Each structure stands twice: as C-alpha cells, then as structure tokens.
C-alpha cells in the first residue's frame, strides 16, 4: 500500500486532467495524476489540432499532450502511467487502487474522458489520422473539395455531415438501417442540404487506400451485395462511451453513463470532482475539457481550504 495521503489525485491525462494538474501543482497541492496505460486521451489519435488557441500554425494532438504534461511536471505533478482498477469513495480519505497498489487522497478529480466508438475494422485502424477520423470539427478542414463519407445515423452523424459540407465537395452518410436515429430537426437539416446524400441499409466492411483513404467497401445488409464507393475520407460517428465503468456504484451517473455534476465540477460525493468528456457529451472539445479541468482544480483548492 502507498500510505502517503495526497491532497488530490487526478484520474485521467487528457486536456481536462492535465490542465487540472497544472493548476493544482501551481497551487502547491503536489497532485498525483494516474494517467492510464495509454496517457493523453483522445487527442493522441488525432492529427493536427488547429482550433486550440495559442497555436496559430496548428499542433499535432500528441505533441499538445506532451507539452501539457511537461507543463504539469514543471510545477511538481507526479505521474503513475497505469490504469485505475477500482475506487472507494465511500469514506475519506478516498481510496484508489492501481493493481495491488492503494493510493489515498483527500480529494479526487475524475477526468477519464470518453472513448469514441469505432467500427472495429483493421483497415479503419490502419488509416486512423490518414483519412479516417472521429471528429469533423478537428479534421474537417483537411478535406477541402474532397468527397467524404460519414458512418452513423444519429445526431452526431448528422452534425458531423452538416459541418463537413463547409469543406467537402460532397458528403455521403452511410447508415445500417433505412431510418435515422437522429432527431427530426437534425434529419431535416441533413435531408435539406444538397451536398448530403444517403446510402441506406449498408455497413462499411473495409476502408481502402494506399497512403491515405481512397474508398470504402460497403455491404447492403438487405441483399448481402457489396459495392465500392470512391471517397477521400471517412468520419465515424456512431457514438461515444464515457469511461466510467470503475465509478459505477461510487458516483451518480446519468442514463448514458456520464458523471453528473453540479455547481462547477462537484459530483454528489463531497470531495470528488469531475471534468471533461467524462461528464460532457455535448461540447467534447479539447479546449472545453481544459477549461473544466481548471474549474475542477479551483474547486479542489476551495474544498481543501474548507476541509483542512
Ligand atoms: P446515437 O444516438 O447512439 O447514434 C449512434 C448511431 O450510430 C445510430 O444511428 C446507430 O445505428 C449507429 N451505429 C451504432 N453502432 C454502429 C455500428 N457498429 N455500425 C454502424 N452503425 C452503428 O449516438 P450519437 O449520434 O453520438 O448521439 C448521442 C447522444 O448525443 C444522443 O442523445 C444525441 O441526441 C446527442 N447529440 C445531440 C446533438 C445535437 O442535438 N446537436 C449532437 C450530437 C449528439 P442504429 O440507429 O441502427 O442503432
């Protein structure tokens, strides 16, 4: 057991967790970040980030995360690059288990983010960042005058497709059924947009290309027939899943599994705060996650002052 009681442990190392670490370490709280076995969060799988203020030329997602980590380290943040296996928030100090090791902390910031759902194709993984993306706001501008496809039939897919029409020559939405899941309003916007067309009852079986994507192999699920579609990019928008499995029974979650917060970044457990995509399924941007990470660190400072 790791007997040292920390002021604050931050679980997660995306923009929310690392911004919280920068603020908490500058407040001399000597935070410990338990960063996960694949540190850095979703930005580690994006390419250029062009909408994070302060980088007029853009910055690679992984480079941005390395810089955030360096900044947090500079002020005295410690890191454990492993996954949390269990937590006990039923009493203070809170207990956080990493394999056999147990960490104690007076306050906790949960910033474990969310994971985009993917089609689980080997070719999809191969072209990640080379024509396959999970974020139109992040990567749409790289597809100027290119015909792109969006996989999915929910609000996210409609939103991605509508955003992509700003850049792409055409957007084809590929949906596995003949009815959309998206809200009527979003459906209408997509149907009314002349740059958007639909391929129904179809699944993406393979992403093709050489260095970058040049097409898709689709299967019509009603006839079983395959067809090729020439496109230059695929945006997968089939939903996200919050990384909250280890908090079930410990923190109140909403019906989709996101952590409920109130009054800044407070969860219903006093002393436990949450920031970033683990509670936010609406904005999901690096900058909004970073902003919330800052809020959490300031909330922790206040909590520790009032509970010293
Ligand atoms: P969602 O509503 O769960 O929709 C996911 C879509 O992806 C569904 O159409 C689903 O098909 C399809 N899908 C799932 N797994 C698939 C697979 N393996 N292969 C192919 N297709 C697959 O997720 P979402 O669109 O991300 O929305 C999540 C929530 O956020 C919703 O409540 C939504 O209203 C909200 N949201 C709102 C807005 C907005 O209002 N502007 C924007 C984004 C999100 P089926 O339909 O066949 O299940």
Short mmCIF file of C-alpha atoms and ligand atoms in Angstrom, two decimals:
data_model
loop_
_atom_site.label_atom_id
_atom_site.label_comp_id
_atom_site.label_asym_id
_atom_site.label_seq_id
_atom_site.Cartn_x
_atom_site.Cartn_y
_atom_site.Cartn_z
CA UNK A 1 0.00 0.00 0.00
CA UNK A 2 1.09 3.53 -0.79
CA UNK A 3 0.47 5.09 2.66
CA UNK A 4 1.17 8.69 1.71
CA UNK A 5 -2.06 10.67 1.73
CA UNK A 6 -2.25 13.02 -1.26
CA UNK A 7 -4.10 16.33 -1.36
CA UNK A 8 -5.53 15.49 -4.74
CA UNK A 9 -5.37 12.61 -7.16
CA UNK A 10 -6.37 13.25 -10.76
CA UNK A 11 -7.57 10.23 -12.69
CA UNK A 12 -7.01 10.73 -16.42
CA UNK A 13 -4.47 12.61 -18.52
CA UNK A 14 -6.33 14.24 -21.39
CA UNK A 15 -6.70 18.04 -21.59
CA UNK A 16 -9.03 18.10 -18.54
CA UNK A 17 -6.76 16.04 -16.29
CA UNK A 18 -3.54 17.77 -17.29
CA UNK A 19 -4.99 21.28 -17.01
CA UNK A 20 -6.28 20.36 -13.55
CA UNK A 21 -2.73 19.15 -12.78
CA UNK A 22 -1.15 22.42 -13.95
CA UNK A 23 -3.48 24.45 -11.72
CA UNK A 24 -3.29 22.10 -8.73
CA UNK A 25 0.50 21.92 -8.85
CA UNK A 26 0.81 25.69 -9.13
CA UNK A 27 -1.38 25.85 -6.02
CA UNK A 28 1.35 23.69 -4.36
CA UNK A 29 -1.00 20.74 -3.86
CA UNK A 30 1.55 18.29 -5.35
CA UNK A 31 -1.07 16.36 -7.33
CA UNK A 32 -0.68 12.81 -8.48
CA UNK A 33 -2.02 12.06 -11.96
CA UNK A 34 -2.93 8.45 -12.61
CA UNK A 35 -2.76 8.77 -16.32
CA UNK A 36 -3.86 5.42 -17.67
CA UNK A 37 -1.80 2.92 -19.61
CA UNK A 38 -2.24 4.96 -22.80
CA UNK A 39 -1.82 8.52 -21.47
CA UNK A 40 -3.05 11.62 -23.27
CA UNK A 41 -6.65 10.82 -24.08
CA UNK A 42 -8.40 11.16 -27.41
CA UNK A 43 -6.00 13.78 -28.78
CA UNK A 44 -3.41 11.03 -29.06
CA UNK A 45 -5.35 9.65 -32.01
CA UNK A 46 -5.96 12.92 -33.85
CA UNK A 47 -3.51 14.53 -36.23
CA UNK A 48 -3.30 18.32 -36.49
CA UNK A 49 -5.20 20.33 -33.91
CA UNK A 50 -5.96 23.68 -35.49
CA UNK A 51 -8.59 25.02 -33.12
CA UNK A 52 -6.66 25.04 -29.84
CA UNK A 53 -5.92 28.72 -29.14
CA UNK A 54 -2.28 29.70 -28.96
CA UNK A 55 -1.04 27.56 -31.85
CA UNK A 56 -1.65 29.63 -35.00
CA UNK A 57 0.10 27.06 -37.19
CA UNK A 58 -1.75 24.17 -35.54
CA UNK A 59 -0.16 21.45 -33.42
CA UNK A 60 -0.21 17.67 -33.55
CA UNK A 61 -2.56 16.21 -30.93
CA UNK A 62 0.15 14.02 -29.32
CA UNK A 63 2.58 17.00 -29.24
CA UNK A 64 -0.02 19.12 -27.48
CA UNK A 65 -0.45 16.45 -24.84
CA UNK A 66 3.32 16.10 -24.35
CA UNK A 67 3.53 19.87 -23.80
CA UNK A 68 0.67 19.82 -21.28
CA UNK A 69 2.37 17.02 -19.40
CA UNK A 70 5.70 18.86 -19.36
CA UNK A 71 3.93 21.94 -18.03
CA UNK A 72 2.27 19.95 -15.23
CA UNK A 73 5.57 18.21 -14.40
CA UNK A 74 7.41 21.53 -14.20
CA UNK A 75 5.26 22.60 -11.25
CA UNK A 76 5.63 19.33 -9.34
CA UNK A 77 2.94 16.94 -10.61
CA UNK A 78 3.72 13.24 -10.14
CA UNK A 79 2.53 10.62 -12.61
CA UNK A 80 1.64 6.95 -12.47
CA UNK A 81 1.23 5.63 -16.02
CA UNK A 82 -1.20 2.86 -15.26
CA UNK A 83 -4.94 2.27 -15.17
CA UNK A 84 -7.01 2.64 -12.01
CA UNK A 85 -8.55 -0.74 -11.27
CA UNK A 86 -11.03 0.30 -8.55
CA UNK A 87 -12.00 3.23 -6.35
CA UNK A 88 -13.64 3.56 -2.96
CA UNK A 89 -15.29 6.94 -2.49
CA UNK A 90 -17.47 5.82 0.44
CA UNK A 91 -15.25 7.46 3.07
CA UNK A 92 -12.39 9.97 3.27
CA UNK A 93 -9.56 9.72 2.57
CA UNK A 94 -10.67 8.30 -0.77
CA UNK A 95 -9.01 5.07 -1.86
CA UNK A 96 -7.79 4.45 -5.38
CA UNK A 97 -6.43 1.09 -6.43
CA UNK A 98 -3.88 0.60 -9.18
CA UNK A 99 -3.36 -3.15 -9.37
CA UNK A 100 -2.07 -4.11 -5.86
CA UNK A 101 -1.10 -0.54 -5.00
CA UNK A 102 -3.55 1.59 -2.98
CA UNK A 103 -3.42 5.40 -3.04
CA UNK A 104 -5.13 7.66 -0.51
CA UNK A 105 -6.32 11.16 -1.25
CA UNK A 106 -8.25 13.99 0.39
CA UNK A 107 -9.80 15.00 -2.95
CA UNK A 108 -10.18 13.42 -6.37
CA UNK A 109 -10.69 14.82 -9.86
CA UNK A 110 -12.16 12.34 -12.32
CA UNK A 111 -11.10 13.17 -15.88
CA UNK A 112 -11.19 9.79 -17.57
CA UNK A 113 -12.88 11.12 -20.71
CA UNK A 114 -14.91 9.20 -23.22
CA UNK A 115 -13.98 6.82 -25.99
CA UNK A 116 -15.33 7.15 -29.49
CA UNK A 117 -16.99 4.01 -30.71
CA UNK A 118 -15.38 2.62 -33.84
CA UNK A 119 -16.42 0.13 -36.47
CA UNK A 120 -13.69 -2.23 -35.29
CA UNK A 121 -12.18 -2.85 -38.70
CA UNK A 122 -8.48 -3.46 -39.12
CA UNK A 123 -8.44 -1.13 -42.16
CA UNK A 124 -10.15 1.58 -40.08
CA UNK A 125 -7.30 1.41 -37.54
CA UNK A 126 -4.70 1.41 -40.33
CA UNK A 127 -5.98 4.71 -41.80
CA UNK A 128 -6.65 6.49 -38.50
CA UNK A 129 -5.37 10.05 -38.99
CA UNK A 130 -4.77 9.25 -42.70
CA UNK A 131 -8.33 9.73 -43.87
CA UNK A 132 -10.26 8.10 -41.04
CA UNK A 133 -11.38 10.45 -38.29
CA UNK A 134 -13.82 10.60 -35.40
CA UNK A 135 -14.09 14.39 -35.25
CA UNK A 136 -15.23 16.69 -38.06
CA UNK A 137 -14.60 19.85 -36.03
CA UNK A 138 -10.98 18.73 -35.56
CA UNK A 139 -10.20 17.32 -39.00
CA UNK A 140 -12.88 18.59 -41.42
CA UNK A 141 -10.72 21.39 -42.81
CA UNK A 142 -8.26 18.82 -44.20
CA UNK A 143 -10.92 17.59 -46.62
CA UNK A 144 -11.46 20.68 -48.78
CA UNK A 145 -13.22 19.72 -52.04
CA UNK A 146 -12.98 16.03 -51.19
CA UNK A 147 -15.93 13.60 -51.25
CA UNK A 148 -16.19 12.17 -47.74
CA UNK A 149 -18.41 9.62 -46.04
CA UNK A 150 -19.92 9.65 -42.56
CA UNK A 151 -20.88 6.37 -40.89
CA UNK A 152 -23.81 6.55 -38.46
CA UNK A 153 -27.44 7.54 -38.25
CA UNK A 154 -27.71 9.55 -35.02
CA UNK A 155 -27.48 13.25 -34.19
CA UNK A 156 -23.68 13.07 -34.10
CA UNK A 157 -23.54 11.71 -37.65
CA UNK A 158 -25.91 14.44 -38.91
CA UNK A 159 -23.91 17.10 -37.09
CA UNK A 160 -20.62 15.80 -38.48
CA UNK A 161 -22.07 15.62 -42.01
CA UNK A 162 -23.51 19.14 -41.84
CA UNK A 163 -20.23 20.53 -40.55
CA UNK A 164 -18.30 18.71 -43.27
CA UNK A 165 -20.37 20.32 -46.05
CA UNK A 166 -18.40 23.52 -45.37
CA UNK A 167 -15.30 21.88 -46.77
CA UNK A 168 -16.11 18.67 -48.61
CA UNK A 169 -17.31 18.57 -52.22
CA UNK A 170 -19.95 16.05 -51.15
CA UNK A 171 -20.88 14.09 -48.02
CA UNK A 172 -22.38 10.61 -48.17
CA UNK A 173 -23.98 9.31 -44.98
CA UNK A 174 -23.87 5.54 -44.66
CA UNK A 175 -26.42 4.08 -42.28
CA UNK A 176 -27.03 0.46 -41.39
CA UNK A 177 -30.83 0.81 -41.37
CA UNK A 178 -33.44 2.58 -43.53
CA UNK A 179 -34.41 5.03 -40.77
CA UNK A 180 -32.28 7.54 -38.95
CA UNK A 181 -31.97 7.62 -35.18
CA UNK A 182 -31.29 11.38 -35.29
CA UNK A 183 -33.84 13.89 -34.03
CA UNK A 184 -36.39 15.11 -36.63
CA UNK A 185 -34.80 18.56 -36.65
CA UNK A 186 -31.33 17.23 -37.45
CA UNK A 187 -32.76 14.80 -40.01
CA UNK A 188 -34.49 17.64 -41.83
CA UNK A 189 -31.34 19.74 -41.88
CA UNK A 190 -29.41 16.85 -43.40
CA UNK A 191 -32.16 15.97 -45.93
CA UNK A 192 -32.44 19.62 -46.98
CA UNK A 193 -28.72 20.00 -47.62
CA UNK A 194 -27.97 19.39 -51.28
CA UNK A 195 -24.38 18.43 -50.55
CA UNK A 196 -25.54 15.45 -48.45
CA UNK A 197 -26.77 12.12 -49.80
CA UNK A 198 -27.55 8.81 -48.10
CA UNK A 199 -26.73 5.17 -48.61
CA UNK A 200 -29.23 3.12 -46.60
CA UNK A 201 -29.10 -0.39 -45.13
CA UNK A 202 -25.37 -0.53 -45.58
CA UNK A 203 -22.36 -1.29 -43.45
CA UNK A 204 -18.76 -0.35 -44.03
CA UNK A 205 -16.84 -3.59 -44.46
CA UNK A 206 -13.44 -2.19 -45.38
CA UNK A 207 -11.59 1.10 -45.79
CA UNK A 208 -9.34 1.02 -48.84
CA UNK A 209 -6.38 3.13 -49.91
CA UNK A 210 -2.64 3.27 -50.21
CA UNK A 211 -1.06 6.00 -48.13
CA UNK A 212 -4.44 7.63 -47.50
CA UNK A 213 -8.04 6.56 -47.89
CA UNK A 214 -9.45 6.29 -51.43
CA UNK A 215 -12.62 4.27 -50.93
CA UNK A 216 -14.92 2.01 -48.96
CA UNK A 217 -16.28 -1.46 -49.48
CA UNK A 218 -19.93 -1.42 -48.43
CA UNK A 219 -22.32 -4.28 -47.85
CA UNK A 220 -26.04 -3.89 -48.39
CA UNK A 221 -27.44 -5.69 -45.34
CA UNK A 222 -30.77 -6.45 -47.02
CA UNK A 223 -29.35 -8.03 -50.21
CA UNK A 224 -25.87 -9.04 -48.99
CA UNK A 225 -24.35 -7.39 -52.08
CA UNK A 226 -21.08 -5.48 -51.90
CA UNK A 227 -20.25 -2.23 -53.66
CA UNK A 228 -17.26 0.09 -53.76
CA UNK A 229 -17.60 3.78 -53.01
CA UNK A 230 -14.81 6.15 -54.00
CA UNK A 231 -14.26 8.68 -51.21
CA UNK A 232 -11.25 10.50 -49.75
CA UNK A 233 -12.21 10.39 -46.08
CA UNK A 234 -14.37 8.52 -43.58
CA UNK A 235 -15.80 10.08 -40.44
CA UNK A 236 -17.06 7.53 -37.96
CA UNK A 237 -19.87 8.97 -35.82
CA UNK A 238 -21.55 6.01 -34.20
CA UNK A 239 -21.49 7.36 -30.64
CA UNK A 240 -19.19 7.75 -27.68
CA UNK A 241 -18.92 5.84 -24.45
CA UNK A 242 -17.88 7.58 -21.22
CA UNK A 243 -15.05 5.85 -19.39
CA UNK A 244 -16.97 5.40 -16.17
CA UNK A 245 -17.10 1.64 -15.60
CA UNK A 246 -14.93 1.85 -12.47
CA UNK A 247 -17.18 4.54 -10.95
CA UNK A 248 -20.44 2.58 -11.13
CA UNK A 249 -21.90 2.36 -7.64
CA UNK A 250 -19.49 5.08 -6.45
CA UNK A 251 -20.71 8.18 -8.31
CA UNK A 252 -24.15 9.05 -9.68
CA UNK A 253 -24.16 8.62 -13.46
CA UNK A 254 -26.80 9.72 -15.93
CA UNK A 255 -28.77 7.26 -18.05
CA UNK A 256 -25.94 7.16 -20.64
CA UNK A 257 -23.24 6.57 -18.05
CA UNK A 258 -21.83 10.13 -17.90
CA UNK A 259 -20.97 11.55 -14.44
CA UNK A 260 -23.49 14.03 -13.15
CA UNK A 261 -22.02 17.29 -11.86
CA UNK A 262 -23.43 20.46 -10.37
CA UNK A 263 -22.22 23.80 -9.05
CA UNK A 264 -18.96 23.96 -11.01
CA UNK A 265 -17.46 20.48 -11.16
CA UNK A 266 -18.87 18.88 -7.98
CA UNK A 267 -20.17 15.35 -8.10
CA UNK A 268 -22.66 14.17 -5.48
CA UNK A 269 -19.73 12.84 -3.41
CA UNK A 270 -18.22 15.73 -1.48
CA UNK A 271 -14.52 15.99 -2.37
CA UNK A 272 -14.85 14.23 -5.71
CA UNK A 273 -14.95 16.46 -8.81
CA UNK A 274 -15.28 15.66 -12.50
CA UNK A 275 -14.27 17.45 -15.67
CA UNK A 276 -14.02 16.89 -19.40
CA UNK A 277 -15.77 14.39 -21.63
CA UNK A 278 -16.49 12.05 -18.71
CA UNK A 279 -19.40 14.34 -17.86
CA UNK A 280 -19.76 16.42 -21.06
CA UNK A 281 -21.32 14.72 -24.06
CA UNK A 282 -22.36 17.99 -25.62
CA UNK A 283 -19.27 20.08 -26.42
CA UNK A 284 -16.48 17.45 -26.34
CA UNK A 285 -13.68 19.84 -27.34
CA UNK A 286 -10.09 19.88 -26.05
CA UNK A 287 -10.47 23.50 -25.03
CA UNK A 288 -13.75 22.96 -23.14
CA UNK A 289 -12.24 19.95 -21.37
CA UNK A 290 -9.16 22.00 -20.45
CA UNK A 291 -11.40 24.80 -19.15
CA UNK A 292 -13.32 22.35 -16.99
CA UNK A 293 -10.05 20.87 -15.71
CA UNK A 294 -9.15 24.34 -14.46
CA UNK A 295 -12.57 24.65 -12.80
CA UNK A 296 -12.04 21.31 -11.02
CA UNK A 297 -8.62 22.34 -9.69
CA UNK A 298 -10.04 25.60 -8.33
CA UNK A 299 -12.96 23.68 -6.79
CA UNK A 300 -10.48 21.30 -5.13
CA UNK A 301 -8.47 24.20 -3.68
CA UNK A 302 -11.61 25.64 -2.10
CA UNK A 303 -12.70 22.24 -0.83
CA UNK A 304 -9.32 21.59 0.80
CA UNK A 305 -9.26 25.04 2.41
CA UNK A 306 -12.70 24.43 3.89
CA UNK A 307 -11.88 20.88 4.98
CA UNK A 308 -8.34 21.19 6.34
P1 LIG B 1 -26.51 7.54 -31.02
O1 LIG B 1 -27.73 8.37 -30.88
O2 LIG B 1 -26.34 6.36 -30.14
O3 LIG B 1 -26.45 7.06 -32.54
C1 LIG B 1 -25.47 6.19 -32.98
C2 LIG B 1 -25.76 5.85 -34.43
O4 LIG B 1 -24.70 5.04 -34.92
C3 LIG B 1 -27.06 5.08 -34.63
O5 LIG B 1 -27.71 5.51 -35.80
C4 LIG B 1 -26.58 3.64 -34.77
O6 LIG B 1 -27.36 2.85 -35.62
C5 LIG B 1 -25.22 3.80 -35.40
N1 LIG B 1 -24.32 2.74 -35.01
C6 LIG B 1 -24.01 2.33 -33.76
N2 LIG B 1 -23.11 1.34 -33.79
C7 LIG B 1 -22.86 1.10 -35.11
C8 LIG B 1 -22.03 0.19 -35.81
N3 LIG B 1 -21.25 -0.67 -35.16
N4 LIG B 1 -22.02 0.23 -37.16
C9 LIG B 1 -22.79 1.11 -37.83
N5 LIG B 1 -23.60 1.99 -37.24
C10 LIG B 1 -23.63 2.00 -35.89
O7 LIG B 1 -25.16 8.40 -30.81
P2 LIG B 1 -24.87 9.92 -31.18
O8 LIG B 1 -25.35 10.23 -32.51
O9 LIG B 1 -23.42 10.14 -30.86
O10 LIG B 1 -25.71 10.74 -30.12
C11 LIG B 1 -25.51 10.52 -28.71
C12 LIG B 1 -26.42 11.46 -27.93
O11 LIG B 1 -25.95 12.80 -28.06
C13 LIG B 1 -27.85 11.44 -28.42
O12 LIG B 1 -28.72 11.58 -27.33
C14 LIG B 1 -27.95 12.65 -29.31
O13 LIG B 1 -29.26 13.17 -29.39
C15 LIG B 1 -26.99 13.62 -28.61
N6 LIG B 1 -26.41 14.55 -29.59
C16 LIG B 1 -27.14 15.67 -29.89
C17 LIG B 1 -26.66 16.56 -30.83
C18 LIG B 1 -27.45 17.78 -31.18
O14 LIG B 1 -28.57 17.89 -30.74
N7 LIG B 1 -26.91 18.70 -31.94
C19 LIG B 1 -25.44 16.32 -31.49
C20 LIG B 1 -24.74 15.17 -31.17
C21 LIG B 1 -25.25 14.29 -30.23
P3 LIG B 1 -28.85 2.42 -35.22
O15 LIG B 1 -29.69 3.64 -35.40
O16 LIG B 1 -29.17 1.32 -36.17
O17 LIG B 1 -28.77 1.96 -33.80
#
